[in-house]
Amino acid sequence: MSEHAARKAPPPTPRRDAFHLTSCAPAAWQDQSTALGLTDVIYRTAPEEGIAKLSINRPSLRNAFRPTTIRELKRCLALAQDDLKIGVIILTGEGDEAFCSGGDQSVRGEGGYDDGSEEAPRLTVLDLQVQMRRCPKPIIAMVAGYAIGGGHILHMLCDLTICAENAVFGQTGPRVGSFDAGYGSSHMARLVGQKKAREIWFLCRFYSAHEAQDMGLVNTVVPLASLEGETLKWCRRIMENSPTAIACCKAALNADEDGAAGIMELAGNATRLFYLSEEGKEGRNAFLQKRKPAFRALSTEMKSCAAKRCNRQVSSCCVFLGLCIR
Ligand SMILES: CC(C)(COP(=O)(O)OP(=O)(O)OC[C@H]1O[C@@H](n2cnc3c(N)ncnc32)[C@H](O)[C@@H]1OP(=O)(O)O)[C@@H](O)C(=O)NCCC(=O)NCCSC(=O)c1cc(O)c2ccccc2c1O
């Protein structure tokens, strides 16, 4: 290669994605918890940056969750999901010792967890799991210390996991008389494979941060002091990218595991995009104007076949579907 060509076309390098230039500076968090009357969760937002942070605030119990905790997490997740300023959500636990140690065993009753705040004892964390899957915005688990039992399942259900070197992962169900036969089993097996998932559930061993990374449970491991900075760096990078593309990617990655509900999530995005098309609008307009829709006569909207498969004029929807009809 000539010297000129070498200067013009530098060799491929991951650094060309410029990720190393993304800031890991602290965020200017605004704490919303008091205004919302939260007791078990701290809800912070950095609206200028589009980031929300949900933090389980029971550090003396290694952030074990009770029904009140789950109710507050569901409420904050709904707030973050509906807030147009927010594009990415961090889930974490207060303190350095635990992300979450699962269900609070001291309020585990006969039919589920019961802290007196709900009509009937249930396993409300399962509702939170579904809500996390449905949320179109990426959720990042920021893990320091223990992510155990139901807490381990919450981190697995986050779209990404960034953990500190002190992180410890594992299930304890079969030791404490419990199991999660839903996402806690199927999604784990998709992440780590069937053999490893069976090992995790049958043996109830704990795994270090690097062991978790090796088996595909976490995206990256950083020193504890860099944990929030690295997480913010990932959030800021996500905020530079297309929210619609990311929402569709998340729905697509969930779809095969989530059956009809997963396809619905993906298909809902397709329907909303279809609403933007001339063909979609024609259906609505024709109904409102009490006339027959003229889907095939959108001649004013006709354009050259972008697929270059023919010389005919086609509507934008036809181009989208590859149906060069007229
Ligand atoms: C997480 C630990 C390994 C940490 O050990 P460490 O030595 O650092 O700390 P301590 O053990 O001394 O804990 C400090 C303090 O916290 C209390 N605590 C910790 N975890 C819990 C908990 N989950 N519930 C209640 N209390 C907890 C502990 O008792 C200490 O209190 P003191 O008063 O003595 O100071 C270790 O703590 C540990 O192993 N914890 C238990 C982990 C566990 O078994 N979690 C429950 C698994 S089952 C579950 O989570 C679950 C929940 C669901 O909602 C489900 C729904 C549907 C299906 C299945 C579900 C499910 O399995």
Coordinates of C-alpha atoms and ligand atoms in Angstrom, one line a residue, residues 60-62 64-65 101-106 113 123 125-126 146 148-151 172-173 176 178-180 206, ligand 1:
S60 CA -29.1 -3.8 55.2
L61 CA -31.0 -6.8 53.8
R62 CA -28.7 -7.0 50.7
A64 CA -34.0 -8.2 49.2
F65 CA -37.3 -7.3 47.7
S101 CA -30.6 -10.9 47.1
G102 CA -34.0 -11.9 45.8
G103 CA -37.3 -12.3 47.7
D104 CA -37.3 -11.1 51.3
Q105 CA -37.5 -14.5 53.1
S106 CA -38.8 -12.9 56.3
Y113 CA -44.6 -12.9 49.6
L123 CA -45.3 -13.5 43.4
V125 CA -41.9 -10.0 40.9
L126 CA -43.2 -12.0 37.9
Y146 CA -24.6 -10.0 45.2
I148 CA -28.8 -13.8 44.0
G149 CA -32.0 -15.7 43.7
G150 CA -34.8 -13.5 42.3
G151 CA -32.2 -10.7 42.2
T172 CA -30.4 -20.3 45.8
G173 CA -34.0 -21.5 45.2
V176 CA -34.4 -22.2 50.3
S178 CA -38.1 -22.1 45.8
F179 CA -37.6 -22.1 42.1
D180 CA -38.5 -19.9 39.1
F206 CA -22.1 -18.8 43.4
Ligands
LIG1 C1 -27.0 -12.6 49.6 C2 -26.1 -13.3 50.6 C3 -25.3 -14.4 50.0 C4 -25.3 -12.3 51.3 O1 -24.5 -12.8 52.3 P1 -23.7 -11.9 53.4 O2 -22.9 -12.8 54.2 O3 -23.0 -10.8 52.7 O4 -24.9 -11.2 54.2 P2 -25.9 -11.8 55.2 O5 -26.3 -13.2 54.9 O6 -25.3 -11.6 56.6 O7 -27.1 -10.8 55.0 C5 -27.2 -9.6 55.6 C6 -28.6 -9.4 56.2 O8 -29.5 -9.4 55.1 C7 -30.4 -10.4 55.3 N1 -30.8 -11.0 54.0 C8 -30.0 -11.2 53.0 N2 -30.8 -11.7 51.9 C9 -32.0 -11.8 52.4 C10 -33.2 -12.3 51.8 N3 -33.3 -12.7 50.5 N4 -34.3 -12.2 52.5 C11 -34.3 -11.7 53.8 N5 -33.2 -11.3 54.4 C12 -32.1 -11.3 53.7 C13 -29.7 -11.5 56.2 O9 -30.7 -12.3 56.8 C14 -29.0 -10.6 57.1 O10 -29.8 -10.0 58.1 P3 -29.4 -9.9 59.6 O11 -30.6 -9.4 60.3 O12 -28.9 -11.3 60.0 O13 -28.2 -8.9 59.6 C15 -27.0 -14.0 51.7 O14 -27.6 -13.0 52.5 C16 -28.1 -14.9 51.2 O15 -27.8 -16.0 50.7 N6 -29.3 -14.4 51.2 C17 -30.5 -15.2 50.8 C18 -30.6 -15.3 49.3 C19 -31.9 -16.0 48.9 O16 -32.0 -17.2 49.3 N7 -32.8 -15.3 48.3 C20 -34.1 -15.8 48.0 C21 -34.2 -16.8 46.8 S1 -35.8 -17.2 46.3 C22 -36.3 -15.8 45.5 O17 -35.6 -14.8 45.5 C23 -37.6 -15.8 44.7 C24 -38.3 -14.7 44.7 C25 -39.5 -14.7 44.0 O18 -40.2 -13.6 44.0 C26 -39.8 -15.7 43.1 C27 -41.0 -15.6 42.3 C28 -41.3 -16.7 41.5 C29 -40.6 -17.9 41.5 C30 -39.5 -18.0 42.3 C31 -39.1 -16.9 43.1 C32 -37.9 -16.9 43.9 O19 -37.2 -18.0 43.9

